Tab-separated table of C-alpha atoms in Angstrom:
chain	number	residue	atom	x	y	z
A	1	UNK	CA	0.000	0.000	0.000
A	2	UNK	CA	1.235	3.481	-0.854
A	3	UNK	CA	0.430	6.103	1.797
A	4	UNK	CA	0.843	9.863	2.041
A	5	UNK	CA	1.789	10.980	5.563
A	6	UNK	CA	1.339	14.678	6.443
A	7	UNK	CA	2.824	16.259	9.566
A	8	UNK	CA	4.409	19.505	10.749
A	9	UNK	CA	8.060	18.772	10.068
A	10	UNK	CA	10.005	21.616	11.636
A	11	UNK	CA	13.519	20.173	12.070
A	12	UNK	CA	14.496	18.636	15.413
A	13	UNK	CA	11.024	18.858	16.939
A	14	UNK	CA	8.990	16.214	18.733
A	15	UNK	CA	6.467	16.199	15.888
A	16	UNK	CA	9.181	15.429	13.350
A	17	UNK	CA	10.637	12.646	15.498
A	18	UNK	CA	7.200	11.126	16.076
A	19	UNK	CA	6.328	11.225	12.380
A	20	UNK	CA	9.606	9.590	11.360
A	21	UNK	CA	9.133	6.845	13.932
A	22	UNK	CA	5.550	6.085	12.844
A	23	UNK	CA	6.618	6.124	9.196
A	24	UNK	CA	9.257	3.489	9.961
A	25	UNK	CA	6.614	1.336	11.689
A	26	UNK	CA	4.408	1.455	8.608
A	27	UNK	CA	7.217	0.738	6.168
A	28	UNK	CA	8.455	-2.188	8.265
A	29	UNK	CA	5.151	-3.890	7.388
A	30	UNK	CA	5.962	-3.625	3.678
A	31	UNK	CA	4.015	-0.460	2.841
A	32	UNK	CA	5.374	2.637	1.116
A	33	UNK	CA	4.937	5.737	3.272
A	34	UNK	CA	5.852	9.151	1.854
A	35	UNK	CA	6.285	11.738	4.610
A	36	UNK	CA	5.527	15.348	3.615
A	37	UNK	CA	5.529	18.642	5.526
A	38	UNK	CA	1.970	19.930	5.917
A	39	UNK	CA	3.302	23.492	5.719
A	40	UNK	CA	4.291	22.876	2.086
A	41	UNK	CA	0.625	22.731	1.010
A	42	UNK	CA	-1.642	25.758	0.748
A	43	UNK	CA	-4.967	23.981	0.271
A	44	UNK	CA	-6.731	20.588	0.328
A	45	UNK	CA	-6.906	20.799	-3.476
A	46	UNK	CA	-3.108	20.633	-3.714
A	47	UNK	CA	-3.066	17.460	-1.617
A	48	UNK	CA	-5.914	15.945	-3.637
A	49	UNK	CA	-3.929	16.589	-6.807
A	50	UNK	CA	-0.844	14.926	-5.313
A	51	UNK	CA	-2.880	11.915	-4.185
A	52	UNK	CA	-4.200	11.267	-7.690
A	53	UNK	CA	-0.836	11.380	-9.474
A	54	UNK	CA	0.414	8.169	-11.051
A	55	UNK	CA	1.082	5.893	-9.341
A	56	UNK	CA	-1.670	7.144	-7.044
A	57	UNK	CA	-1.621	6.988	-3.258
A	58	UNK	CA	-4.012	4.426	-1.773
A	59	UNK	CA	-4.385	6.014	1.658
A	60	UNK	CA	-3.198	8.845	3.882
A	61	UNK	CA	-2.263	9.671	7.452
A	62	UNK	CA	-1.924	13.006	9.265
A	63	UNK	CA	-0.657	14.262	12.626
A	64	UNK	CA	-2.772	17.169	13.969
A	65	UNK	CA	-6.453	17.411	13.078
A	66	UNK	CA	-6.272	21.016	11.924
A	67	UNK	CA	-2.822	21.734	10.498
A	68	UNK	CA	-2.503	18.460	8.585
A	69	UNK	CA	-5.855	16.696	8.793
A	70	UNK	CA	-7.771	19.571	7.195
A	71	UNK	CA	-5.624	19.150	4.077
A	72	UNK	CA	-7.109	15.674	3.560
A	73	UNK	CA	-10.749	16.762	3.287
A	74	UNK	CA	-10.801	16.684	-0.540
A	75	UNK	CA	-9.033	13.374	-1.109
A	76	UNK	CA	-10.895	10.307	-2.368
A	77	UNK	CA	-8.880	7.653	-0.523
A	78	UNK	CA	-9.297	6.504	3.110
A	79	UNK	CA	-7.205	8.196	5.778
A	80	UNK	CA	-6.464	8.210	9.475
A	81	UNK	CA	-5.472	11.024	11.840
A	82	UNK	CA	-3.326	11.325	14.945
A	83	UNK	CA	-4.136	14.020	17.494
A	84	UNK	CA	-1.222	16.395	17.998
A	85	UNK	CA	-2.170	17.984	21.307
A	86	UNK	CA	-2.762	21.650	20.503
A	87	UNK	CA	-5.571	20.643	18.150
A	88	UNK	CA	-7.590	19.103	21.000
A	89	UNK	CA	-6.293	21.292	23.842
A	90	UNK	CA	-6.338	24.699	22.138
A	91	UNK	CA	-7.794	24.807	18.607
A	92	UNK	CA	-11.173	23.354	19.644
A	93	UNK	CA	-11.811	26.570	21.603
A	94	UNK	CA	-12.123	28.469	18.300
A	95	UNK	CA	-15.481	27.741	16.676
A	96	UNK	CA	-14.262	28.023	13.072
A	97	UNK	CA	-11.391	25.630	13.715
A	98	UNK	CA	-13.579	23.224	15.668
A	99	UNK	CA	-16.028	22.880	12.777
A	100	UNK	CA	-13.201	21.971	10.402
A	101	UNK	CA	-11.773	19.412	12.822
A	102	UNK	CA	-15.200	17.823	13.238
A	103	UNK	CA	-15.362	17.354	9.470
A	104	UNK	CA	-11.915	15.729	9.474
A	105	UNK	CA	-12.823	13.381	12.313
A	106	UNK	CA	-16.100	12.419	10.670
A	107	UNK	CA	-14.361	11.520	7.410
A	108	UNK	CA	-11.342	9.800	8.982
A	109	UNK	CA	-11.272	6.011	9.101
A	110	UNK	CA	-9.612	6.121	12.535
A	111	UNK	CA	-8.045	8.563	14.970
A	112	UNK	CA	-5.242	8.038	17.492
A	113	UNK	CA	-4.875	9.810	20.842
A	114	UNK	CA	-1.679	9.535	22.867
A	115	UNK	CA	-3.574	9.485	26.191
A	116	UNK	CA	-7.001	8.576	27.576
A	117	UNK	CA	-7.409	12.217	28.622
A	118	UNK	CA	-6.850	13.432	25.060
A	119	UNK	CA	-9.458	10.975	23.812
A	120	UNK	CA	-11.935	12.200	26.443
A	121	UNK	CA	-11.320	15.810	25.434
A	122	UNK	CA	-11.884	14.971	21.762
A	123	UNK	CA	-15.158	13.227	22.592
A	124	UNK	CA	-16.252	16.180	24.725
A	125	UNK	CA	-15.513	19.008	22.303
A	126	UNK	CA	-15.963	17.325	18.927
A	127	UNK	CA	-18.786	15.234	17.531
A	128	UNK	CA	-18.838	11.898	19.335
A	129	UNK	CA	-16.694	9.493	17.332
A	130	UNK	CA	-15.626	7.313	20.251
A	131	UNK	CA	-15.643	4.064	18.297
A	132	UNK	CA	-12.968	5.264	15.885
A	133	UNK	CA	-10.603	6.855	18.452
A	134	UNK	CA	-7.822	4.562	19.669
A	135	UNK	CA	-5.405	5.312	22.512
A	136	UNK	CA	-1.760	4.556	21.742
A	137	UNK	CA	0.976	6.187	23.861
A	138	UNK	CA	4.113	7.326	22.098
A	139	UNK	CA	6.882	4.776	21.774
A	140	UNK	CA	10.205	5.969	23.152
A	141	UNK	CA	13.769	5.126	22.152
A	142	UNK	CA	16.830	7.054	23.316
A	143	UNK	CA	20.374	7.021	21.998
A	144	UNK	CA	23.242	9.029	23.494
A	145	UNK	CA	26.076	10.474	21.424
A	146	UNK	CA	29.422	9.118	22.611
A	147	UNK	CA	31.287	12.170	21.262
A	148	UNK	CA	29.235	14.704	23.219
A	149	UNK	CA	31.245	17.068	25.442
A	150	UNK	CA	29.274	18.447	28.392
A	151	UNK	CA	31.762	21.217	29.190
A	152	UNK	CA	31.782	22.405	25.573
A	153	UNK	CA	27.980	22.341	25.470
A	154	UNK	CA	27.750	24.556	28.550
A	155	UNK	CA	30.478	26.905	27.339
A	156	UNK	CA	28.795	27.340	23.944
A	157	UNK	CA	25.534	28.111	25.746
A	158	UNK	CA	27.173	30.906	27.728
A	159	UNK	CA	27.543	29.047	31.013
A	160	UNK	CA	30.853	29.632	32.788
A	161	UNK	CA	33.188	26.663	32.366
A	162	UNK	CA	34.282	26.959	35.998
A	163	UNK	CA	32.888	24.448	38.513
A	164	UNK	CA	31.214	22.446	35.720
A	165	UNK	CA	30.964	19.306	37.833
A	166	UNK	CA	29.308	21.225	40.672
A	167	UNK	CA	26.586	22.875	38.577
A	168	UNK	CA	22.972	21.761	38.822
A	169	UNK	CA	21.744	22.246	35.270
A	170	UNK	CA	17.991	22.353	34.723
A	171	UNK	CA	17.378	21.639	31.044
A	172	UNK	CA	14.194	23.023	29.485
A	173	UNK	CA	13.706	21.159	26.195
A	174	UNK	CA	11.243	22.836	23.835
A	175	UNK	CA	10.788	24.418	20.449
A	176	UNK	CA	10.649	28.188	20.752
A	177	UNK	CA	6.946	28.916	20.377
A	178	UNK	CA	4.414	30.425	22.754
A	179	UNK	CA	2.564	27.223	23.621
A	180	UNK	CA	5.794	25.891	25.174
A	181	UNK	CA	6.040	29.027	27.377
A	182	UNK	CA	9.833	28.887	27.888
A	183	UNK	CA	9.814	32.248	29.710
A	184	UNK	CA	7.405	31.055	32.414
A	185	UNK	CA	10.170	30.293	34.922
A	186	UNK	CA	12.751	32.908	33.959
A	187	UNK	CA	12.183	35.500	36.674
A	188	UNK	CA	11.811	33.125	39.604
A	189	UNK	CA	14.739	30.993	38.451
A	190	UNK	CA	16.951	34.061	38.211
A	191	UNK	CA	16.088	34.957	41.790
A	192	UNK	CA	16.915	31.427	42.875
A	193	UNK	CA	20.192	31.511	40.918
A	194	UNK	CA	21.268	34.643	42.737
A	195	UNK	CA	20.755	32.783	46.024
A	196	UNK	CA	22.720	29.799	44.716
A	197	UNK	CA	24.789	30.445	41.541
A	198	UNK	CA	25.320	26.712	41.002
A	199	UNK	CA	21.693	26.366	39.831
A	200	UNK	CA	21.334	27.271	36.146
A	201	UNK	CA	18.540	26.923	33.594
A	202	UNK	CA	19.387	26.106	29.983
A	203	UNK	CA	16.651	26.365	27.332
A	204	UNK	CA	17.313	24.257	24.254
A	205	UNK	CA	15.251	23.665	21.137
A	206	UNK	CA	14.637	24.747	17.539
A	207	UNK	CA	13.521	28.259	16.639
A	208	UNK	CA	10.016	27.474	15.376
A	209	UNK	CA	8.355	30.894	15.777
A	210	UNK	CA	10.804	33.590	14.509
A	211	UNK	CA	8.981	36.486	16.194
A	212	UNK	CA	8.751	34.716	19.529
A	213	UNK	CA	12.383	33.609	19.246
A	214	UNK	CA	13.431	37.265	19.114
A	215	UNK	CA	11.430	37.892	22.272
A	216	UNK	CA	13.005	34.953	24.093
A	217	UNK	CA	16.499	36.050	23.080
A	218	UNK	CA	15.734	39.586	24.219
A	219	UNK	CA	14.658	38.400	27.644
A	220	UNK	CA	17.434	35.862	28.194
A	221	UNK	CA	20.213	38.055	26.837
A	222	UNK	CA	18.867	41.303	28.351
A	223	UNK	CA	18.623	42.952	24.932
A	224	UNK	CA	15.832	45.270	23.838
A	225	UNK	CA	14.844	44.510	20.242
A	226	UNK	CA	12.691	46.961	18.313
A	227	UNK	CA	10.630	44.029	17.027
A	228	UNK	CA	9.603	42.890	20.510
A	229	UNK	CA	5.972	43.825	21.088
A	230	UNK	CA	5.513	46.355	23.919
A	231	UNK	CA	2.292	44.567	24.833
A	232	UNK	CA	4.143	41.356	25.636
A	233	UNK	CA	3.547	40.225	29.180
A	234	UNK	CA	7.243	39.746	29.826
A	235	UNK	CA	9.008	42.585	28.048
A	236	UNK	CA	9.508	44.349	31.362
A	237	UNK	CA	12.337	41.867	31.961
A	238	UNK	CA	14.236	43.507	29.103
A	239	UNK	CA	14.295	46.826	30.925
A	240	UNK	CA	16.139	45.533	33.964
A	241	UNK	CA	19.756	44.463	33.579
A	242	UNK	CA	20.674	41.024	34.962
A	243	UNK	CA	17.129	39.999	35.889
A	244	UNK	CA	17.749	36.854	33.844
A	245	UNK	CA	20.958	35.821	35.581
A	246	UNK	CA	21.443	32.065	35.487
A	247	UNK	CA	19.238	31.498	32.427
A	248	UNK	CA	20.857	30.535	29.120
A	249	UNK	CA	19.754	29.742	25.581
A	250	UNK	CA	21.455	26.809	23.841
A	251	UNK	CA	21.609	26.102	20.137
A	252	UNK	CA	19.563	23.102	19.011
A	253	UNK	CA	21.441	19.809	18.723
A	254	UNK	CA	20.938	16.475	17.015
A	255	UNK	CA	18.698	13.978	18.777
A	256	UNK	CA	21.663	11.932	20.017
A	257	UNK	CA	23.458	15.040	21.304
A	258	UNK	CA	20.275	16.266	22.973
A	259	UNK	CA	19.878	12.932	24.727
A	260	UNK	CA	23.498	13.167	25.882
A	261	UNK	CA	22.836	16.633	27.318
A	262	UNK	CA	19.667	15.402	29.008
A	263	UNK	CA	21.544	12.516	30.592
A	264	UNK	CA	24.139	14.904	32.068
A	265	UNK	CA	21.690	17.503	33.424
A	266	UNK	CA	20.260	17.548	36.943
A	267	UNK	CA	16.597	17.739	35.906
A	268	UNK	CA	14.616	17.975	32.669
A	269	UNK	CA	11.997	20.731	32.846
A	270	UNK	CA	8.697	21.239	31.036
A	271	UNK	CA	6.816	24.558	31.214
A	272	UNK	CA	4.263	24.128	28.408
A	273	UNK	CA	0.787	25.588	28.390
A	274	UNK	CA	-0.408	22.593	26.358
A	275	UNK	CA	0.984	19.141	25.521
A	276	UNK	CA	-0.366	16.103	23.732
A	277	UNK	CA	2.394	13.901	25.121
A	278	UNK	CA	5.863	15.330	25.654
A	279	UNK	CA	8.497	13.089	24.113
A	280	UNK	CA	11.190	15.009	26.023
A	281	UNK	CA	9.613	14.050	29.347
A	282	UNK	CA	9.464	10.378	28.394
A	283	UNK	CA	12.986	10.443	26.988
A	284	UNK	CA	14.264	11.927	30.259
A	285	UNK	CA	12.576	9.127	32.194
A	286	UNK	CA	14.107	6.553	29.880
A	287	UNK	CA	17.535	8.141	30.376
A	288	UNK	CA	17.219	8.005	34.165
A	289	UNK	CA	16.815	11.755	34.670
A	290	UNK	CA	14.168	13.242	37.003
A	291	UNK	CA	11.424	15.382	35.473
A	292	UNK	CA	9.831	18.528	36.852
A	293	UNK	CA	6.838	19.428	34.679
A	294	UNK	CA	4.071	21.987	34.652
A	295	UNK	CA	0.821	20.513	35.925
A	296	UNK	CA	-1.294	20.383	32.754
A	297	UNK	CA	-3.381	17.409	31.547
A	298	UNK	CA	-0.890	16.192	28.931
A	299	UNK	CA	1.948	16.153	31.469
A	300	UNK	CA	-0.100	14.774	34.367
A	301	UNK	CA	-1.024	11.814	32.158
A	302	UNK	CA	2.583	10.579	32.277
A	303	UNK	CA	4.135	12.355	35.272
A	304	UNK	CA	2.572	10.916	38.413
A	305	UNK	CA	3.552	13.376	41.133
A	306	UNK	CA	6.223	12.074	43.500
A	307	UNK	CA	6.164	8.694	41.736
A	308	UNK	CA	7.463	9.116	38.159
A	309	UNK	CA	8.356	12.800	38.467
A	310	UNK	CA	7.268	16.081	40.015
A	311	UNK	CA	4.532	18.507	38.957
A	312	UNK	CA	4.220	22.210	39.689
A	313	UNK	CA	1.445	24.763	39.163
A	314	UNK	CA	3.355	28.033	39.578
A	315	UNK	CA	6.924	29.293	39.171
A	316	UNK	CA	7.284	29.445	42.949
A	317	UNK	CA	6.158	25.835	43.266
A	318	UNK	CA	8.691	24.857	40.614
A	319	UNK	CA	11.487	26.159	42.847
A	320	UNK	CA	9.997	24.329	45.830
A	321	UNK	CA	9.830	21.008	43.975
A	322	UNK	CA	13.337	21.505	42.580
A	323	UNK	CA	14.667	22.143	46.071
A	324	UNK	CA	13.118	18.852	47.140
A	325	UNK	CA	15.037	17.061	44.392
A	326	UNK	CA	18.218	18.694	45.645
A	327	UNK	CA	17.737	17.774	49.287
A	328	UNK	CA	15.723	14.544	49.241
A	329	UNK	CA	17.907	11.871	47.653
A	330	UNK	CA	15.345	9.153	48.342
A	331	UNK	CA	12.695	11.114	46.412
A	332	UNK	CA	15.084	11.642	43.515
A	333	UNK	CA	16.016	7.968	43.348
A	334	UNK	CA	12.363	6.933	43.543
A	335	UNK	CA	11.108	9.097	40.671
A	336	UNK	CA	14.087	8.115	38.510
A	337	UNK	CA	13.533	4.411	39.147
A	338	UNK	CA	9.760	4.542	38.649
A	339	UNK	CA	10.032	6.808	35.600
A	340	UNK	CA	12.343	4.342	33.887
A	341	UNK	CA	10.029	1.426	34.677
A	342	UNK	CA	6.977	3.394	33.525
A	343	UNK	CA	8.477	4.094	30.093
A	344	UNK	CA	9.583	0.490	29.674
A	345	UNK	CA	6.095	-0.770	30.535
A	346	UNK	CA	3.882	1.739	28.715
A	347	UNK	CA	5.941	3.316	25.927
A	348	UNK	CA	7.643	0.446	24.161
A	349	UNK	CA	8.157	0.533	20.405
A	350	UNK	CA	6.727	-2.966	19.863
A	351	UNK	CA	3.173	-2.084	20.925
A	352	UNK	CA	3.256	1.197	19.035
A	353	UNK	CA	4.463	-0.564	15.874
A	354	UNK	CA	1.756	-3.209	16.077
A	355	UNK	CA	-0.985	-0.612	16.639
A	356	UNK	CA	-0.113	1.503	13.601
A	357	UNK	CA	0.394	-1.495	11.374
A	358	UNK	CA	-3.014	-2.808	12.385
A	359	UNK	CA	-4.701	0.561	11.836
A	360	UNK	CA	-3.102	1.029	8.406
A	361	UNK	CA	-4.454	-2.392	7.456
A	362	UNK	CA	-7.987	-1.037	8.124
A	363	UNK	CA	-7.431	1.525	5.350
A	364	UNK	CA	-7.058	-1.353	2.914
A	365	UNK	CA	-10.525	-2.558	3.919
A	366	UNK	CA	-12.202	0.838	3.484
């Protein structure tokens, strides 16, 4: 079977990694799966034209009901969709977007949610299509670069190379876009850093939103850019020198280098406003690194507080939970041990592979 697979393919993002992994599952069953960036298409008509070219595609798949799924509305072959997270958590709040996503879900042969909570939200806000929504957690596989140099990574990020082995590096892994809210912890972390300079926060991820990236750089580097909106809720940080002490912005790295950095850090941090299922959180667990994540539904579905990681609901609570990880070695060992076991039990590649291969087979029967 020849399938077209649409997804948002910004380089070195969780979406890209997920799409590549699912594509490999499908192709391992003998199908041909052509992965395309949804951003490359301007309308459903363009996708319909691509589908009908010789040799024609026999089915399609999309990650994100709105950004990719809406492009499949004009095709005449069966397709399935995978919820991305922001589609169900955020886009459904906009009536015009919700109507489009309902149409996609109605026409789709099947839909996949990463968590039970995401499925419940889809059933609540969209037309009830419970029978076609399957829950399949993301499969996780980590690989650490053997050539990675921790000291060089910190130095290139602006962190002083002195006392490298004594630093407690909190690594915030996210693409630079507003839904990831990388500035949420900046002010309170800077205050904490001034109390204890060994605690530093490093933000690492691809520059997905160019305008927001400028804002993040302005805040972290204490630079006032003319392009930063004066209405922004955090631009006041730019007016006060050194209010972002202890916070650094790292250049994006390859997946293997990122995993190496995660393995060396003290804690992996998540500050997102919305998540479908954070691969970075699960990868940290698999690597034996504690997680401190913002208490939102997508995170709470995988981070069980004080068991597989720690959750926080405010910047102040983040510092409190982080201090617990510093002082309570038994707590740290427990969440690391349980996090590793949780990923092994619930996020294996074998089950994920079997699920997608089975679902793709249903397209053949459509």
